[in-house]
JSON list of C-alpha atoms in Angstrom, two decimals:
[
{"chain": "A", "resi": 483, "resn": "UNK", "atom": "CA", "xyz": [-20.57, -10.76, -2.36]},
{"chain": "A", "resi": 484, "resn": "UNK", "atom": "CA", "xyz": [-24.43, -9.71, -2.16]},
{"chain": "A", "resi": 485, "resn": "UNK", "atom": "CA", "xyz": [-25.08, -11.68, -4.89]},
{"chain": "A", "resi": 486, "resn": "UNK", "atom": "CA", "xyz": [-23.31, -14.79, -2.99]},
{"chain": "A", "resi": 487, "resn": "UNK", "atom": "CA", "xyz": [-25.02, -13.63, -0.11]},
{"chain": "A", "resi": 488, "resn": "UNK", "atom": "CA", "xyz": [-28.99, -13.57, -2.03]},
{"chain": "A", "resi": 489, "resn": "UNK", "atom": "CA", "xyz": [-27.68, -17.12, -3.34]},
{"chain": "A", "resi": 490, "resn": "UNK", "atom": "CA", "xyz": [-27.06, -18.96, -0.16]},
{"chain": "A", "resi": 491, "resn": "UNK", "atom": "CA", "xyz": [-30.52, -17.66, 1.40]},
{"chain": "A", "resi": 492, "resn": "UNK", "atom": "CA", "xyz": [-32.00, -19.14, -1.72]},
{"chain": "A", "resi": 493, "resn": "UNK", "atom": "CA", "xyz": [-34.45, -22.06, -2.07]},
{"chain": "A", "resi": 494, "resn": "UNK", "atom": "CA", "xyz": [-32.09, -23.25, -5.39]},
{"chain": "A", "resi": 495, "resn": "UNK", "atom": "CA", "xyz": [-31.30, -26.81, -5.91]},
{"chain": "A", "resi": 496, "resn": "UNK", "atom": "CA", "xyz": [-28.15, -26.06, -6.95]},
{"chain": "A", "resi": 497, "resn": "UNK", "atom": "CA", "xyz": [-25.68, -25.57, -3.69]},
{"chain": "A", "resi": 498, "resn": "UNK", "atom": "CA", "xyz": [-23.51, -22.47, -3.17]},
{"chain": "A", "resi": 499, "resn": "UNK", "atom": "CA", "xyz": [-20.04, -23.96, -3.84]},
{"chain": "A", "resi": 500, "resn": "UNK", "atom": "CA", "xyz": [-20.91, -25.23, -7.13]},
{"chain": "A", "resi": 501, "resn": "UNK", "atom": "CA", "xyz": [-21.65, -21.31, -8.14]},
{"chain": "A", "resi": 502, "resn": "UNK", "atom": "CA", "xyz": [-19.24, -20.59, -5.98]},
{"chain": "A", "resi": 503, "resn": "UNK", "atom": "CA", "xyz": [-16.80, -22.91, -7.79]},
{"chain": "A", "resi": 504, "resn": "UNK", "atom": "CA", "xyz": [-18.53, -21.75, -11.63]},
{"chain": "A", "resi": 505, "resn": "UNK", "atom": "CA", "xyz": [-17.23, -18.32, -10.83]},
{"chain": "A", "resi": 506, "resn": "UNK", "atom": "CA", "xyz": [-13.74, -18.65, -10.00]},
{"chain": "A", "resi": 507, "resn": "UNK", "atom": "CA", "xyz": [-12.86, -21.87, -12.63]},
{"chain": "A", "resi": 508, "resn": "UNK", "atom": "CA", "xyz": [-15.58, -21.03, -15.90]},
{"chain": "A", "resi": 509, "resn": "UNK", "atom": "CA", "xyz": [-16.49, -16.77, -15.52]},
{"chain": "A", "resi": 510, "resn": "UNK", "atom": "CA", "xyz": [-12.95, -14.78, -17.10]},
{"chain": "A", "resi": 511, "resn": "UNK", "atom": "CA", "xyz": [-11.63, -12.11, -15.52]},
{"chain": "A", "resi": 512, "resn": "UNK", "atom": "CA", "xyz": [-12.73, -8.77, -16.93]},
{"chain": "A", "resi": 513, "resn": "UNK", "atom": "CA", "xyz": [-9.57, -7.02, -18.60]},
{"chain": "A", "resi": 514, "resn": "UNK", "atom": "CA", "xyz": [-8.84, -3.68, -17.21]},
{"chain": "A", "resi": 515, "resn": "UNK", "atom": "CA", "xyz": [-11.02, -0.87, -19.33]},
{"chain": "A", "resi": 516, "resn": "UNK", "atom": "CA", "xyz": [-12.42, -3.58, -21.02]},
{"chain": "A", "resi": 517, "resn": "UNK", "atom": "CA", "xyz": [-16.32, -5.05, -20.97]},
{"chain": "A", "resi": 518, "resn": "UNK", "atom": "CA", "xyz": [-18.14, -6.09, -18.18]},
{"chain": "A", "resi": 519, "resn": "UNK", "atom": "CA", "xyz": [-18.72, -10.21, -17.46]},
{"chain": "A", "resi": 520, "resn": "UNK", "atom": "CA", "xyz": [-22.48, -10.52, -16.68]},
{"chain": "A", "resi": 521, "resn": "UNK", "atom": "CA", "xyz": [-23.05, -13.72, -14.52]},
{"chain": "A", "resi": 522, "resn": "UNK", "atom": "CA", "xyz": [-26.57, -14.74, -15.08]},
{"chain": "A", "resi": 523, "resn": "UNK", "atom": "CA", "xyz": [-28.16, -17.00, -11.82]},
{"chain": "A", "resi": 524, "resn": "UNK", "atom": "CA", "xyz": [-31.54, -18.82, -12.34]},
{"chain": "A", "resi": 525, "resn": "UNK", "atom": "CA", "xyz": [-32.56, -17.58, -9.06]},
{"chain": "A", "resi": 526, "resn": "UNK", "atom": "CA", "xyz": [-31.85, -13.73, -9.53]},
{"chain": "A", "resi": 527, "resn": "UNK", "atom": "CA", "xyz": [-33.40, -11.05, -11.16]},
{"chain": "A", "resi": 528, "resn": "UNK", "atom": "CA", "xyz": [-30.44, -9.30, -12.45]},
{"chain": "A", "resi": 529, "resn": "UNK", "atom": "CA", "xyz": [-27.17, -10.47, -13.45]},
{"chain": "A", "resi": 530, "resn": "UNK", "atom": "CA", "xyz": [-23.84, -10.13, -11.17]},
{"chain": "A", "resi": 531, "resn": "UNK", "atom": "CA", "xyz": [-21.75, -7.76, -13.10]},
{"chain": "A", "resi": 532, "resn": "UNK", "atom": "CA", "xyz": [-18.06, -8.01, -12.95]},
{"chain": "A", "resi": 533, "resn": "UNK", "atom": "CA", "xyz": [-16.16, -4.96, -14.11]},
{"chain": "A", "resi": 534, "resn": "UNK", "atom": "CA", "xyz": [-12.57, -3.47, -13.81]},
{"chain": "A", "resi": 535, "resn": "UNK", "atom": "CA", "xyz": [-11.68, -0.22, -13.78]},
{"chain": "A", "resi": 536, "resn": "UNK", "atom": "CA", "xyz": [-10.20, 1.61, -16.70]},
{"chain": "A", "resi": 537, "resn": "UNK", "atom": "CA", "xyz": [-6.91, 1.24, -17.35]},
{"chain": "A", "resi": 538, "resn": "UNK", "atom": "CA", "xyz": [-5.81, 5.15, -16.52]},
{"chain": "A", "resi": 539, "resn": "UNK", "atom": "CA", "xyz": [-7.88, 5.63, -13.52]},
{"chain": "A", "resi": 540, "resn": "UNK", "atom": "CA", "xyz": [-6.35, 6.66, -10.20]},
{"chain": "A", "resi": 541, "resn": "UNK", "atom": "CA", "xyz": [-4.98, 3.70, -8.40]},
{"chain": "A", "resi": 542, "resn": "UNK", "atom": "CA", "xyz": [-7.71, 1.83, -6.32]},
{"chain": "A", "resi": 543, "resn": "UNK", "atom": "CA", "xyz": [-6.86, 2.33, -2.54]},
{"chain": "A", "resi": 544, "resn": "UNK", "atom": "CA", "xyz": [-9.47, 1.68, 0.03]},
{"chain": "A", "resi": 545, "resn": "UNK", "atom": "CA", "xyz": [-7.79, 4.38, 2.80]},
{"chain": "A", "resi": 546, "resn": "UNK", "atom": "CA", "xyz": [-8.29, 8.19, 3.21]},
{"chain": "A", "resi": 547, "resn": "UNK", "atom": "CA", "xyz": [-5.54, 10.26, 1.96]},
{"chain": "A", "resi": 548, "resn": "UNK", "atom": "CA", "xyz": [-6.56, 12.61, 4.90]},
{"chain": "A", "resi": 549, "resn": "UNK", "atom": "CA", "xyz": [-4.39, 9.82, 7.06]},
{"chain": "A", "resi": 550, "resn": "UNK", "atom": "CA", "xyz": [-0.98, 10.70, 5.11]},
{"chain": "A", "resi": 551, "resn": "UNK", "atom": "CA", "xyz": [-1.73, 14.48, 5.02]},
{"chain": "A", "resi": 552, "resn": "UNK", "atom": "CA", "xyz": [-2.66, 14.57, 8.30]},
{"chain": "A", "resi": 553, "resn": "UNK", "atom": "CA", "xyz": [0.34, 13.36, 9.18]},
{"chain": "A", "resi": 554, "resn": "UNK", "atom": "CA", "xyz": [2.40, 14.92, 7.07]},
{"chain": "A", "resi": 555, "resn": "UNK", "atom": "CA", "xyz": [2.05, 18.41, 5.20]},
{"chain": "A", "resi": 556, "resn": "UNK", "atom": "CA", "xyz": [1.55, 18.76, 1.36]},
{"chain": "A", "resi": 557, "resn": "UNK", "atom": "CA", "xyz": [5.08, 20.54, 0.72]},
{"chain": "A", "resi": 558, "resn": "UNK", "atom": "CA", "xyz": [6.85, 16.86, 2.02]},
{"chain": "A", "resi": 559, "resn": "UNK", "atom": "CA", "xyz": [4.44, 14.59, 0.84]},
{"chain": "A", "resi": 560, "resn": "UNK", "atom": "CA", "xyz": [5.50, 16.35, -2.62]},
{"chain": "A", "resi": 561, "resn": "UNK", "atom": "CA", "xyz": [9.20, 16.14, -1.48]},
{"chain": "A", "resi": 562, "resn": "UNK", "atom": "CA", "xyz": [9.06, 12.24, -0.36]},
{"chain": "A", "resi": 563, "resn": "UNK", "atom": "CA", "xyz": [7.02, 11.41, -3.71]},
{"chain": "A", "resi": 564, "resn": "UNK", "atom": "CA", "xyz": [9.04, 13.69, -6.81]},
{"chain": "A", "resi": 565, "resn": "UNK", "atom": "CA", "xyz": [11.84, 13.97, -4.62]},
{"chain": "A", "resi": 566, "resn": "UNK", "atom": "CA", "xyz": [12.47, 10.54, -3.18]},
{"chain": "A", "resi": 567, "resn": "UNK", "atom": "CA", "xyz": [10.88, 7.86, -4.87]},
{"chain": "A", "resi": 568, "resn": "UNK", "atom": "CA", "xyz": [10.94, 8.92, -8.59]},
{"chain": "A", "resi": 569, "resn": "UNK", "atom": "CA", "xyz": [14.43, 9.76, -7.80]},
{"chain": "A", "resi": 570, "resn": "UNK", "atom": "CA", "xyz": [14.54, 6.43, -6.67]},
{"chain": "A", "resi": 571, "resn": "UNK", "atom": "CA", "xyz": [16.49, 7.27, -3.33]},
{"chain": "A", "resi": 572, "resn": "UNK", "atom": "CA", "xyz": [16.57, 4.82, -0.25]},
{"chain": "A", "resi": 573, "resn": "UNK", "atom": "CA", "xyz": [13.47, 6.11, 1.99]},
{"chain": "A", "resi": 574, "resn": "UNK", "atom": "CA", "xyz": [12.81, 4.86, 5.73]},
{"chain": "A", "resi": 575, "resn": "UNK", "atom": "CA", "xyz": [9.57, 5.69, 7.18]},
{"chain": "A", "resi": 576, "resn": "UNK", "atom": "CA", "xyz": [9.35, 5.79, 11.13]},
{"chain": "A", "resi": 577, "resn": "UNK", "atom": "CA", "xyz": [6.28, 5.87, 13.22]},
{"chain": "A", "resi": 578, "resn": "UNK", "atom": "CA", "xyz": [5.26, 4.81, 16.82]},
{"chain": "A", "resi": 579, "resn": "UNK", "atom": "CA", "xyz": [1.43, 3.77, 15.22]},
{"chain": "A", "resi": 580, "resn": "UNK", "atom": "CA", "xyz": [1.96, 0.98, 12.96]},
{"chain": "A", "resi": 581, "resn": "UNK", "atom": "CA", "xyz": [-1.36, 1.72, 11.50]},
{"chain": "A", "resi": 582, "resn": "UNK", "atom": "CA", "xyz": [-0.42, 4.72, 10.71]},
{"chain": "A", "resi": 583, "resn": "UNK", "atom": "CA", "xyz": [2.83, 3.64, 8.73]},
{"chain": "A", "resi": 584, "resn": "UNK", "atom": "CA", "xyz": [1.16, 0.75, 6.65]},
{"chain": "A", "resi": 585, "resn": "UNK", "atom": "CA", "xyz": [-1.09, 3.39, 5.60]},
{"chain": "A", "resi": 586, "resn": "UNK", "atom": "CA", "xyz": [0.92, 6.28, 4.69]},
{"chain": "A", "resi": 587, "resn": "UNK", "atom": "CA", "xyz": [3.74, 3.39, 3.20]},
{"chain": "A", "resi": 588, "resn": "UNK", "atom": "CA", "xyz": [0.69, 2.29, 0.23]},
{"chain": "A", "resi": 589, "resn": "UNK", "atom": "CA", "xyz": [-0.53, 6.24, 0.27]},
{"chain": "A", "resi": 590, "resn": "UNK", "atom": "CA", "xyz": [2.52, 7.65, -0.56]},
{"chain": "A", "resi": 591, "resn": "UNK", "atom": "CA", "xyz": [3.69, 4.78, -2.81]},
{"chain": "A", "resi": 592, "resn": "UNK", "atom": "CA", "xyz": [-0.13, 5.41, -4.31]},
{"chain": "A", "resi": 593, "resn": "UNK", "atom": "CA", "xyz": [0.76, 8.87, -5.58]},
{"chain": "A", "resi": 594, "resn": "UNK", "atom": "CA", "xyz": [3.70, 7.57, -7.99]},
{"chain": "A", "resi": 595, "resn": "UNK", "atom": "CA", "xyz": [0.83, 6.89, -10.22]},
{"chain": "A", "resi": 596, "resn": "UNK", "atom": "CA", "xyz": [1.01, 6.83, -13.55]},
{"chain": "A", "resi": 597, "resn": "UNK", "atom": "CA", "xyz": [4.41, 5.32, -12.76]},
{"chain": "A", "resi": 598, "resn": "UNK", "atom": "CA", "xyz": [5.53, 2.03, -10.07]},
{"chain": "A", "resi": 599, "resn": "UNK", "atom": "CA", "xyz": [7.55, 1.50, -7.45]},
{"chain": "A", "resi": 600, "resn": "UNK", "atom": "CA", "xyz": [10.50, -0.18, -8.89]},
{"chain": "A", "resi": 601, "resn": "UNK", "atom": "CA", "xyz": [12.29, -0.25, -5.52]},
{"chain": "A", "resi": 602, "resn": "UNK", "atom": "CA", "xyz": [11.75, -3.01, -3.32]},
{"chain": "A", "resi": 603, "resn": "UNK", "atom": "CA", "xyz": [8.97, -1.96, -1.55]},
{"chain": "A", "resi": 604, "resn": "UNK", "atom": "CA", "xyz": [8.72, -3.19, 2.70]},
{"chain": "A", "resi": 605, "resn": "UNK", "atom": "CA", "xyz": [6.03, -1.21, 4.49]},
{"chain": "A", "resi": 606, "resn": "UNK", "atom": "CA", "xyz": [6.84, -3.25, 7.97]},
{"chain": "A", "resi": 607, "resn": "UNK", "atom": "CA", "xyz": [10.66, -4.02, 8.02]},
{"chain": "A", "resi": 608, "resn": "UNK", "atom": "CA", "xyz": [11.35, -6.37, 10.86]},
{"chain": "A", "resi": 609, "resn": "UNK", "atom": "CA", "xyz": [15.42, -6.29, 12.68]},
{"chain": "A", "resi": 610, "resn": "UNK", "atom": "CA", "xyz": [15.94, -10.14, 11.28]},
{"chain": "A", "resi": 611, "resn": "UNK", "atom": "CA", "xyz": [15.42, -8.21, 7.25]},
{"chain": "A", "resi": 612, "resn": "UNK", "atom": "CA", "xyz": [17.45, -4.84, 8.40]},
{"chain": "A", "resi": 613, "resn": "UNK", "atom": "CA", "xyz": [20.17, -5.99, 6.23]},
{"chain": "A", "resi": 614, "resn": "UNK", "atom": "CA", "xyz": [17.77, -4.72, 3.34]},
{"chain": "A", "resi": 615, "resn": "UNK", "atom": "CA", "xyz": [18.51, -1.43, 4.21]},
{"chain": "A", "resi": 616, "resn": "UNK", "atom": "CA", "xyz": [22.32, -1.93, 2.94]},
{"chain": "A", "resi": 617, "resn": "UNK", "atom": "CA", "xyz": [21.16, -2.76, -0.39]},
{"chain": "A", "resi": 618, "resn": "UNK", "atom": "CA", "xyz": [23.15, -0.69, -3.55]},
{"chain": "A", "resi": 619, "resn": "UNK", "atom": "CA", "xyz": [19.93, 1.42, -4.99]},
{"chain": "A", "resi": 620, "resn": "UNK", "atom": "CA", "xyz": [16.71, 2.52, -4.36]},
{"chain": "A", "resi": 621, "resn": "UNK", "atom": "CA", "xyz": [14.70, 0.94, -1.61]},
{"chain": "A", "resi": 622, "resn": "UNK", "atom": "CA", "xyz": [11.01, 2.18, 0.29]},
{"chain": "A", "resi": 623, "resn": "UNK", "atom": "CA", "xyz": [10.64, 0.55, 3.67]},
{"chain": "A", "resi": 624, "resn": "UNK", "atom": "CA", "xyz": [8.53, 1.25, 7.09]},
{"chain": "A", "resi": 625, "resn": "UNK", "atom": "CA", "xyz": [9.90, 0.71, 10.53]},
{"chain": "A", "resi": 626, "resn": "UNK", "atom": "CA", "xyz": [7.71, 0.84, 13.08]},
{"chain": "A", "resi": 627, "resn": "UNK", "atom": "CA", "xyz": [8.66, 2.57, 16.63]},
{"chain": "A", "resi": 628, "resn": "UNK", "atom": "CA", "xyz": [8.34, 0.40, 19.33]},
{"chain": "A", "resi": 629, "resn": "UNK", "atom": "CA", "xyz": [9.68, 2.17, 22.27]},
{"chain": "A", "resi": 630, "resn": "UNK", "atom": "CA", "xyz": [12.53, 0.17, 22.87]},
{"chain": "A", "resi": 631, "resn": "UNK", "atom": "CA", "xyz": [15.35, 2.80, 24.25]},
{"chain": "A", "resi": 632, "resn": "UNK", "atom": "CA", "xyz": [18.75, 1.32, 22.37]},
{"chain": "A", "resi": 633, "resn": "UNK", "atom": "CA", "xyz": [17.84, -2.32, 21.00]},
{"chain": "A", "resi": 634, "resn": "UNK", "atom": "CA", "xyz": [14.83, -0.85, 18.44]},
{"chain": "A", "resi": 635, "resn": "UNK", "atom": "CA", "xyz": [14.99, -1.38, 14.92]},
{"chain": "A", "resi": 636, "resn": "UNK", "atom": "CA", "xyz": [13.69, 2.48, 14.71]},
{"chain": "A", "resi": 637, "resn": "UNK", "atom": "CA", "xyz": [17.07, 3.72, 16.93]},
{"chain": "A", "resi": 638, "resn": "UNK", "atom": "CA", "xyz": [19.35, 2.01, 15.57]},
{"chain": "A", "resi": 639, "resn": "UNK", "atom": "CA", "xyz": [18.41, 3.57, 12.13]},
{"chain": "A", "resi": 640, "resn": "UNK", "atom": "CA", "xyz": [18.30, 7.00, 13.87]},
{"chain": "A", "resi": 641, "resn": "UNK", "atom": "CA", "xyz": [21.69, 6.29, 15.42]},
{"chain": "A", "resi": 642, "resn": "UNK", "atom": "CA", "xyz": [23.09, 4.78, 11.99]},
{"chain": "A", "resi": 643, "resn": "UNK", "atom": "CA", "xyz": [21.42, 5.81, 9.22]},
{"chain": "A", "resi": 644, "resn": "UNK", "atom": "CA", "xyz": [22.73, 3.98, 5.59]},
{"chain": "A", "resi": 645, "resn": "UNK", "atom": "CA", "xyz": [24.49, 6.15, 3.48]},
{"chain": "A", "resi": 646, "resn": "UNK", "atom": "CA", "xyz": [22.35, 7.78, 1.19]},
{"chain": "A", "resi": 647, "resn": "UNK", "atom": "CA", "xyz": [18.71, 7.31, 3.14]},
{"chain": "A", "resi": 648, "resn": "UNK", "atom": "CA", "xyz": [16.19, 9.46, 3.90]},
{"chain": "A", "resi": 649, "resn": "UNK", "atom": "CA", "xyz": [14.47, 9.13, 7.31]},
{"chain": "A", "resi": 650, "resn": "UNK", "atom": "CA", "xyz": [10.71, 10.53, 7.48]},
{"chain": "A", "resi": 651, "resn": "UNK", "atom": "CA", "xyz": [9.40, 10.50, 10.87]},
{"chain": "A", "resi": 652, "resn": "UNK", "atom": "CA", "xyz": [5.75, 10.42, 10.41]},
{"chain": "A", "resi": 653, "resn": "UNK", "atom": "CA", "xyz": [5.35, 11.56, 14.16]},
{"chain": "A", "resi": 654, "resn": "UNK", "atom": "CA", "xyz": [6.74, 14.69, 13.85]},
{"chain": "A", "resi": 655, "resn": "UNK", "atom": "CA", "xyz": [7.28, 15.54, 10.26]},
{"chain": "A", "resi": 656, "resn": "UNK", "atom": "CA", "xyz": [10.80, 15.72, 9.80]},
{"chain": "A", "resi": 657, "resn": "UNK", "atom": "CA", "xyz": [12.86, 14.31, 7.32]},
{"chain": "A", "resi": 658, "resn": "UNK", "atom": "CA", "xyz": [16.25, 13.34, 8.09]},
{"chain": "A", "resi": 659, "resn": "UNK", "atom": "CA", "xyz": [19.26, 13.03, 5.57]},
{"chain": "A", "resi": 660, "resn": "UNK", "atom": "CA", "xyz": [22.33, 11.58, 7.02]},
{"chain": "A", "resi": 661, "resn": "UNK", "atom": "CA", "xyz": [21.56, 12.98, 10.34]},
{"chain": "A", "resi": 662, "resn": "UNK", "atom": "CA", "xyz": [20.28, 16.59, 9.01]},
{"chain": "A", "resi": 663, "resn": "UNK", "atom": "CA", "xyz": [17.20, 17.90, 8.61]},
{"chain": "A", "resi": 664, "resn": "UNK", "atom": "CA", "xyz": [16.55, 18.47, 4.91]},
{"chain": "A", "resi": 665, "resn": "UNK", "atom": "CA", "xyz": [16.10, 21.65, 3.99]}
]
């Protein structure tokens, strides 16, 4: 994007979507752990590099791990991730800050790596897709807490909760398992 950015405060005849255009139809895509693509523009110094990270680096996130361990303590972030989801269990995370559950949803799904979620994978489940929940298998899901006393998505879980689901309330800690706290 700087380079875009140099380009279109450039006295060059040729206009900004044409490069603009030349890199996403003509420049390949750098494989992962493979060579960089140098872009070469006639009014730049140096060459736009594109590059992709090696293929067994950590998983690029752009969020702060602090978020999910603040939330949550190592001993059950271990639990939800080697316990859970390689297990390939059903697990519902609850929170009253959405922000907070989209985050710690791709976090936690983020420390699977070397391996992937297999499960399908729905970090803001909505009431009209609840039925998802009563799928046979493995699935990794987010509700978000709105307040609502008995018509929320989030207590009607809590009230219900599918057979063979996990429940971690990212507000407070707990995990549930049909109704208990897991030991």
């Amino acid at each position: 994007l700087t380079h875009l950015h140099l380009l279109s405060g450039s006295s060059s005849d040729i206009p900004l979507e044409r490069n603009i255009s030349h890199l996403l139809l003509s420049v390949p895509v750098p494989k992962p752990g493979g060579q960089c693509v140098l872009v070469p523009f006639s009014t730049m110094n140096e060459p736009m590099a594109l590059v992709m990270p090696p293929l067994k680096d950590l998983p690029l996130v752009d969020l702060s791990y602090r978020r999910v361990f603040a939330a949550l303590d190592v001993p059950t972030v271990v639990t939800i991730v080697l316990g859970f989801l390689c297990l390939e269990k059903k697990v519902i995370l609850i929170s009253t800050r959405q922000a907070l559950l989209l985050d710690c949803c791709e976090l936690l799904k983020s420390l699977l790596f070397p391996f992937d979620l297999c499960a399908p994978y729905v970090p803001h489940l909505t009431q009209p897709f609840m039925s998802c929940l009563e799928f046979p298998g493995a699935t990794f899901v987010g509700i978000h807490d709105n307040g609502q006393a008995k018509n929320g998505l989030a207590n009607i879980v809590r009230t219900s909760i599918p057979e063979d689901s996990i429940i971690v309330e990212l507000d407070s800690g707990e995990i549930n398992c049909d109704g208990n706290r897991y030991e």
